[in-house]
mmCIF file of C-alpha atoms in Angstrom:
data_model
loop_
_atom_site.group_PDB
_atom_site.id
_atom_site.type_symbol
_atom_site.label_atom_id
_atom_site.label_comp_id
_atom_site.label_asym_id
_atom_site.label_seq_id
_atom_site.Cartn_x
_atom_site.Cartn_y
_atom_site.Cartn_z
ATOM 1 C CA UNK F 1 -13.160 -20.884 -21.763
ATOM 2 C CA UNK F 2 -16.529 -22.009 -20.485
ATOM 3 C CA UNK F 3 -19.993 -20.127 -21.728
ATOM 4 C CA UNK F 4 -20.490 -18.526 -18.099
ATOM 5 C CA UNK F 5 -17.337 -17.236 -18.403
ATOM 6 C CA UNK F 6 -16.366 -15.782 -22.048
ATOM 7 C CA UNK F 7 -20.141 -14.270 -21.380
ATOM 8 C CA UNK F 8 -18.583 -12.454 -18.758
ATOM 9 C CA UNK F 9 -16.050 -11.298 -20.074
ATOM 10 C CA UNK F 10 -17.846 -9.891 -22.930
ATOM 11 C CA UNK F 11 -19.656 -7.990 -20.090
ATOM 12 C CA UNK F 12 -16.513 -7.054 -18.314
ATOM 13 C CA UNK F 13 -15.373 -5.779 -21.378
ATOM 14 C CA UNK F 14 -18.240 -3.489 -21.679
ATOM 15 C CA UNK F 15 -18.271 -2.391 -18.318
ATOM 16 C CA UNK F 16 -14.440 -1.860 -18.404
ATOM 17 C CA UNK F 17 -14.563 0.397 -21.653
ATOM 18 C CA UNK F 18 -12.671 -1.997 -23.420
ATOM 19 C CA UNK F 19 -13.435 -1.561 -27.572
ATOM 20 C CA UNK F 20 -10.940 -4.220 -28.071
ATOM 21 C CA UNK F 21 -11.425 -6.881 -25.640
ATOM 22 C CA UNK F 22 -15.637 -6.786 -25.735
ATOM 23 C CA UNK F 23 -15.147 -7.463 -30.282
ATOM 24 C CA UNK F 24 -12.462 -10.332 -28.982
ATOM 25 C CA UNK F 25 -14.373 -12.232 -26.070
ATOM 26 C CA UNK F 26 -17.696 -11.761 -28.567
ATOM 27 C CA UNK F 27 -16.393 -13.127 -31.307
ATOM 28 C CA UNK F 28 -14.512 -16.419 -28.991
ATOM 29 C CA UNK F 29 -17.967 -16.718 -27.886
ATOM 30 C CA UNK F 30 -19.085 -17.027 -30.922
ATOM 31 C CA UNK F 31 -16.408 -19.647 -32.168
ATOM 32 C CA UNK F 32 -17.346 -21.280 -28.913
ATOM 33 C CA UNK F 33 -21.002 -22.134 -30.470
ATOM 34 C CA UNK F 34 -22.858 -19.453 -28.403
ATOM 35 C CA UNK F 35 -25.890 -18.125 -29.694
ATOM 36 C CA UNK F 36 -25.670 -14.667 -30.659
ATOM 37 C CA UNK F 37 -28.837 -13.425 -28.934
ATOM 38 C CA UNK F 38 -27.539 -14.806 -25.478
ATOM 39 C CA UNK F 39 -24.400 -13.235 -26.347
ATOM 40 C CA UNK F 40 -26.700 -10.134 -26.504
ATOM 41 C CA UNK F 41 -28.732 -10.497 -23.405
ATOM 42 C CA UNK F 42 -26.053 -11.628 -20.999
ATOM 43 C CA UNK F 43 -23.271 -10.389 -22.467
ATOM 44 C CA UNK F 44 -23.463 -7.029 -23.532
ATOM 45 C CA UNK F 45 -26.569 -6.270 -22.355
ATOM 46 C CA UNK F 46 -26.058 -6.977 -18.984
ATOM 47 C CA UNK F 47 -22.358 -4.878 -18.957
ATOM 48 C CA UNK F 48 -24.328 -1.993 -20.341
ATOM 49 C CA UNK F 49 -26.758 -2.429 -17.263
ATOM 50 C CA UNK F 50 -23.650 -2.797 -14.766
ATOM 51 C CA UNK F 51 -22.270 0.560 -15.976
ATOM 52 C CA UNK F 52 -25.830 2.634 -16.111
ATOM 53 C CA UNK F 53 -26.401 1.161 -12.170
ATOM 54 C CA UNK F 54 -22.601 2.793 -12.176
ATOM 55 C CA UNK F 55 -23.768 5.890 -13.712
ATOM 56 C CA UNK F 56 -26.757 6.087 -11.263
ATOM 57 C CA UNK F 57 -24.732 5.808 -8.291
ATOM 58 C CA UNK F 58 -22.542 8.603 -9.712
ATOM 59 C CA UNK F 59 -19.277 6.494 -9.925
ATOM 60 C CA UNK F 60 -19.276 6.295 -13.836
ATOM 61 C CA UNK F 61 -20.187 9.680 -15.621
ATOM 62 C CA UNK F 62 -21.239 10.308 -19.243
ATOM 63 C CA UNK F 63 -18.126 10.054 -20.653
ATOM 64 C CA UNK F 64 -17.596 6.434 -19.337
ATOM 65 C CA UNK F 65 -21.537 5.770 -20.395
ATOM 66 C CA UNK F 66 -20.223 6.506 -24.095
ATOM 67 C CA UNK F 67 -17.154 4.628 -24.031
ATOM 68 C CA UNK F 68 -19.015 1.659 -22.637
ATOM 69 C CA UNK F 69 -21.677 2.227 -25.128
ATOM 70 C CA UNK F 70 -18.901 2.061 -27.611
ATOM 71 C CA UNK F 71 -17.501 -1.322 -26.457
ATOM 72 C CA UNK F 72 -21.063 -2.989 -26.531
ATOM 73 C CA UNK F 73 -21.501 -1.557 -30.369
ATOM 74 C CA UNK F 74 -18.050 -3.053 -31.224
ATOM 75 C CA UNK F 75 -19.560 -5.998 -29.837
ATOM 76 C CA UNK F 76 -22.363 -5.999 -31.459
ATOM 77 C CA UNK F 77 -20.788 -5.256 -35.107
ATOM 78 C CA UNK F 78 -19.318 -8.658 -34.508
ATOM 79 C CA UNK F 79 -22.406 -10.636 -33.664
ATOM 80 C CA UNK F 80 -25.160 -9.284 -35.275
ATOM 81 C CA UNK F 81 -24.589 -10.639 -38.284
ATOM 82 C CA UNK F 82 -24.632 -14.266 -37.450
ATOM 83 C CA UNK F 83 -27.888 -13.797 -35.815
ATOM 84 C CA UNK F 84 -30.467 -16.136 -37.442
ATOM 85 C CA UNK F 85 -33.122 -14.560 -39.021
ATOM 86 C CA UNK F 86 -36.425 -15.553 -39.849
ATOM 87 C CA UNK F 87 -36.183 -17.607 -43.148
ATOM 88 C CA UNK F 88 -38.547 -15.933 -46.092
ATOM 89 C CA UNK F 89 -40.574 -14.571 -43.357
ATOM 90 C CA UNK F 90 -41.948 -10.787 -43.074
ATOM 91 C CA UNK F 91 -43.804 -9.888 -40.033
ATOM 92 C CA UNK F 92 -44.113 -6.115 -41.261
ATOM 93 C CA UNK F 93 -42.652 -3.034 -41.263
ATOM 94 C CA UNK F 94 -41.559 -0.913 -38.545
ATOM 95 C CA UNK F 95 -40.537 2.915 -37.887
ATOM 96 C CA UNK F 96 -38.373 3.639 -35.414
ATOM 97 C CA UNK F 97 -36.566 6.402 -33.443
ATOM 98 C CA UNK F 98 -35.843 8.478 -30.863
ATOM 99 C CA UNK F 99 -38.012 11.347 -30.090
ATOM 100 C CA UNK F 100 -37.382 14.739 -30.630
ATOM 101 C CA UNK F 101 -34.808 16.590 -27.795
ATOM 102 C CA UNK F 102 -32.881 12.832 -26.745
ATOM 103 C CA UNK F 103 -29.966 11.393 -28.435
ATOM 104 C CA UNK F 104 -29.591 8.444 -26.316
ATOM 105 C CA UNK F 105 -29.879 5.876 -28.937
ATOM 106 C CA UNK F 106 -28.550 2.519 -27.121
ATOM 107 C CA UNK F 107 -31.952 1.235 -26.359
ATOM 108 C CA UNK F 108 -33.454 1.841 -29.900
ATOM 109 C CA UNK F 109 -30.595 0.262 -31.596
ATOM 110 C CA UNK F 110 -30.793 -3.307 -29.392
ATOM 111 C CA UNK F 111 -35.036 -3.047 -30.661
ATOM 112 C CA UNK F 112 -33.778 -2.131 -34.035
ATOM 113 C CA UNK F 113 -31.238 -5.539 -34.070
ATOM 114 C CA UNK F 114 -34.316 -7.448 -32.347
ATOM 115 C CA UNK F 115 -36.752 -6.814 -34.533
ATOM 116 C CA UNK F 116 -34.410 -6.903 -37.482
ATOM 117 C CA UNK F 117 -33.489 -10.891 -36.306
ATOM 118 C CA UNK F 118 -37.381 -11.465 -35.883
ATOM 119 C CA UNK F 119 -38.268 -11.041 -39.529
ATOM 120 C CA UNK F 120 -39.527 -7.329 -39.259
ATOM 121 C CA UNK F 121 -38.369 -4.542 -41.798
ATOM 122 C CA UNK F 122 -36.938 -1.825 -39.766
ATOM 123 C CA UNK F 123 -36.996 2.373 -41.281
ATOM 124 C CA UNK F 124 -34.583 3.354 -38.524
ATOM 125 C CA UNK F 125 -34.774 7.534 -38.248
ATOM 126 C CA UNK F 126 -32.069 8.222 -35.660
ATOM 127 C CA UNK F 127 -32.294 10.036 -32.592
ATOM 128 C CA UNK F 128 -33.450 13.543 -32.039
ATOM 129 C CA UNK F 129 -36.566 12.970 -34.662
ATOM 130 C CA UNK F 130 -39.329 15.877 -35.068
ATOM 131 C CA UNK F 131 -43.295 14.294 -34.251
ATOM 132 C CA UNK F 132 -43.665 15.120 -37.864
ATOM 133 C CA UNK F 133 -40.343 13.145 -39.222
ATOM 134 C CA UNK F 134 -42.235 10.056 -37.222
ATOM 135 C CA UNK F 135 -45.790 11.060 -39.445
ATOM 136 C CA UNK F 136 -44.214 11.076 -42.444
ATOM 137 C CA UNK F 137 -42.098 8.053 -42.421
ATOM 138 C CA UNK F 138 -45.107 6.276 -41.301
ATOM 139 C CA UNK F 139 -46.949 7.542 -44.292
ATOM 140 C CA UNK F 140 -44.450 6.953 -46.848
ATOM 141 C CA UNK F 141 -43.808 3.420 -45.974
ATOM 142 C CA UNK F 142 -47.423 2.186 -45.141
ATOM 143 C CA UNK F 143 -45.904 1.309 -41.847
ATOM 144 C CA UNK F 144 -47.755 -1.537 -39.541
ATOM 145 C CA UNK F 145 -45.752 -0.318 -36.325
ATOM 146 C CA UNK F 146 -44.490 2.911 -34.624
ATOM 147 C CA UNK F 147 -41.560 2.913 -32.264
ATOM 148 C CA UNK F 148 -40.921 5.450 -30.005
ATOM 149 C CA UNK F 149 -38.142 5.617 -27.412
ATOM 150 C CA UNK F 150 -36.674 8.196 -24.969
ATOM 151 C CA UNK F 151 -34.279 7.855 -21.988
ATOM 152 C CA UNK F 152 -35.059 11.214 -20.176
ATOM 153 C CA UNK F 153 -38.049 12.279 -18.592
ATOM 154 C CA UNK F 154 -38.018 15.809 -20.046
ATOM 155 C CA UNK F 155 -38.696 14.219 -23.708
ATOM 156 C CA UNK F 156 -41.437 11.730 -22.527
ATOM 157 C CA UNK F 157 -44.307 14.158 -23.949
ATOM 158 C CA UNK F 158 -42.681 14.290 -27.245
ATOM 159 C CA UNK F 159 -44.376 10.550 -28.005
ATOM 160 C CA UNK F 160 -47.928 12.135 -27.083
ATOM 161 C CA UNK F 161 -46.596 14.918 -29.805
ATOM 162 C CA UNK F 162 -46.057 12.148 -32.256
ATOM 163 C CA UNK F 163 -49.478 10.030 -31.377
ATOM 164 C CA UNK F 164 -51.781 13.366 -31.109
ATOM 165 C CA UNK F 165 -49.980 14.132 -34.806
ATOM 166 C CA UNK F 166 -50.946 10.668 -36.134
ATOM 167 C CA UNK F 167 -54.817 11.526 -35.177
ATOM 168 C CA UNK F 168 -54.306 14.685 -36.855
ATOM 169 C CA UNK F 169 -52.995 13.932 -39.887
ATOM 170 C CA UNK F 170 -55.918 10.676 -40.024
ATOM 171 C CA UNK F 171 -53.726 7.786 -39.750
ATOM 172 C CA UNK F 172 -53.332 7.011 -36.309
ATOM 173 C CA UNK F 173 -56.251 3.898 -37.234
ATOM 174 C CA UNK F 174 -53.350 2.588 -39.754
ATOM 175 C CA UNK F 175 -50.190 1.735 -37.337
ATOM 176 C CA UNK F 176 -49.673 0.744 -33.911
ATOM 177 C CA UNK F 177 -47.535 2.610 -31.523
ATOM 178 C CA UNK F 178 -44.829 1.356 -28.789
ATOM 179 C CA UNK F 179 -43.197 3.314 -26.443
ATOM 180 C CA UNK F 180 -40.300 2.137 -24.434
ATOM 181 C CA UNK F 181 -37.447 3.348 -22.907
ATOM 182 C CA UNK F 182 -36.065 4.088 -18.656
ATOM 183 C CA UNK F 183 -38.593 6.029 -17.442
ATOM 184 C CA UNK F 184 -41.462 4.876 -19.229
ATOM 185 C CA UNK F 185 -44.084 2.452 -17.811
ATOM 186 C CA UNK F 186 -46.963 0.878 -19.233
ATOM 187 C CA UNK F 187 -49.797 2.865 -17.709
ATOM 188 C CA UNK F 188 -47.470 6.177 -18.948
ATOM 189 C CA UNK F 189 -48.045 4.448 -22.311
ATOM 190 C CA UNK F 190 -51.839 4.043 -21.669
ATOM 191 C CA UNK F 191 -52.256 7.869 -20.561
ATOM 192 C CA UNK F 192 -50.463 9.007 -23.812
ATOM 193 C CA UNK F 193 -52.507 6.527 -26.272
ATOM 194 C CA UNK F 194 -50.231 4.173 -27.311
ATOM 195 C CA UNK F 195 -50.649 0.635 -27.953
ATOM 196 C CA UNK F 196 -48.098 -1.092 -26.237
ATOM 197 C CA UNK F 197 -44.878 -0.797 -23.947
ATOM 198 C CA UNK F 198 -41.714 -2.409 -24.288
ATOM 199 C CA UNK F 199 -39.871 -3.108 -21.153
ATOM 200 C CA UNK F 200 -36.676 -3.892 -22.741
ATOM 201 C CA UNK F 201 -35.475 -4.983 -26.378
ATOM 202 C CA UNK F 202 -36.965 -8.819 -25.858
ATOM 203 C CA UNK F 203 -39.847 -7.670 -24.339
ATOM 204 C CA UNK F 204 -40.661 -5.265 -27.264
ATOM 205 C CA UNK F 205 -40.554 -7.757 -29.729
ATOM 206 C CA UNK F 206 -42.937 -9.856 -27.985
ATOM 207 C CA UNK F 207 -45.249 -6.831 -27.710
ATOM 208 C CA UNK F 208 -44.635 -6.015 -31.351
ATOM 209 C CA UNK F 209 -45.911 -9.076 -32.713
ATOM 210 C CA UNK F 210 -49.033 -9.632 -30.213
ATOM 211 C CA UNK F 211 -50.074 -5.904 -31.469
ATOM 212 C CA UNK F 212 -49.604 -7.442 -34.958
ATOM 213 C CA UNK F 213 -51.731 -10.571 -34.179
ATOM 214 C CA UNK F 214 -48.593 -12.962 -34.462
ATOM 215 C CA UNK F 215 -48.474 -14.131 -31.010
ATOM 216 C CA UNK F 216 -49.720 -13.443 -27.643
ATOM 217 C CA UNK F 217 -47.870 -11.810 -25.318
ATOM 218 C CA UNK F 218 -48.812 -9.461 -21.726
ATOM 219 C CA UNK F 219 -50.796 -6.737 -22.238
ATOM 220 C CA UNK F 220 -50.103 -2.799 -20.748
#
């Protein structure tokens, strides 16, 4: 089967709910000699982003959202360890999570795999995580960088909790923050005091490293 289309049918697979089938076509893909971060982006990436456009238009519901999120982790599983990582590199360590009151997780974990691949050390605290879970993690590990993530707009002031908490507590000076997540936008992230915003899982790895002086990349 061609790249074009084993990479959609790793989509398909996601979009169709299909456990099975999105581990099978991933891992053909694979044997095929496809790299494992394009099997990512426009694989199961983009059958994740078929079935939330389904979910917006109120044909898919959040049942289906979790059994397609389930078929793109089963996917995942497969690839993610064949992604190449940075050889005897460290770019620095990172805290992430979800904030407090959201336990939609699928976003963090593709920035968690991301920055994993990119040479970063990754303190991964869940989803649902108190401002003060975020401070002490971040104190405990001497962290460099602070990700925050939410999918609902009824949780997005929990990340000026967590940044107004880092001023408090006097370390705000020693880590960056990133936001990301759907409803967030970069001048949300400038209002709140963060450092940087992450449009999607690529996109916050570039961000992450030009806040870390490793590379440029677009500011907010």
């Amino acid at each position: 089967m061609e790249t074009g289309k084993l990479l959609k049918a790793v989509a398909d697979s996601v979009l169709n709910m299909d456990e099975e089938g999105a581990a099978k076509y991933s891992k053909e893909a694979l044997d095929a000699g496809i790299d494992p971060m394009t099997i990512i982006n426009e694989g199961l990436i983009v059958g994740m982003n078929q079935a939330g456009k389904l979910f917006e238009e109120n044909q898919y519901f959040v049942p289906e959202l979790l059994l397609c999120s389930d078929a793109m982790y089963a996917g995942l599983n497969v690839v993610t360890p064949h992604i190449k990582k940075e050889e005897n590199l460290y770019l620095g360590s990172v805290v992430i999570g979800v904030v407090e009151g959201d336990t939609h997780d699928i976003g963090k974990n593709l920035v968690k795999v991301m920055l994993q691949a990119s040479g970063f050390r990754v303190y991964d605290l869940g989803r649902d995580v108190p401002a003060k879970a975020f401070v002490d993690k971040v104190r405990e590990v001497g962290a460099d960088l602070l990700c925050l993530s939410t999918l609902m707009t009824s949780t997005m002031d929990e990340m000026k909790k967590v940044i107004d908490l880092l001023e408090k507590e006097n370390i705000r000076e020693r880590v960056k923050v990133l936001v990301g997540g759907g409803p967030i936008s970069s001048s949300f992230a400038r209002s709140i005091g963060a450092d940087g915003y992450g449009e999607n899982a690529t996109g916050a790895v570039r961000v992450a490293k030009k806040l870390l002086g490793i590379m440029q990349a677009k500011s907010l």
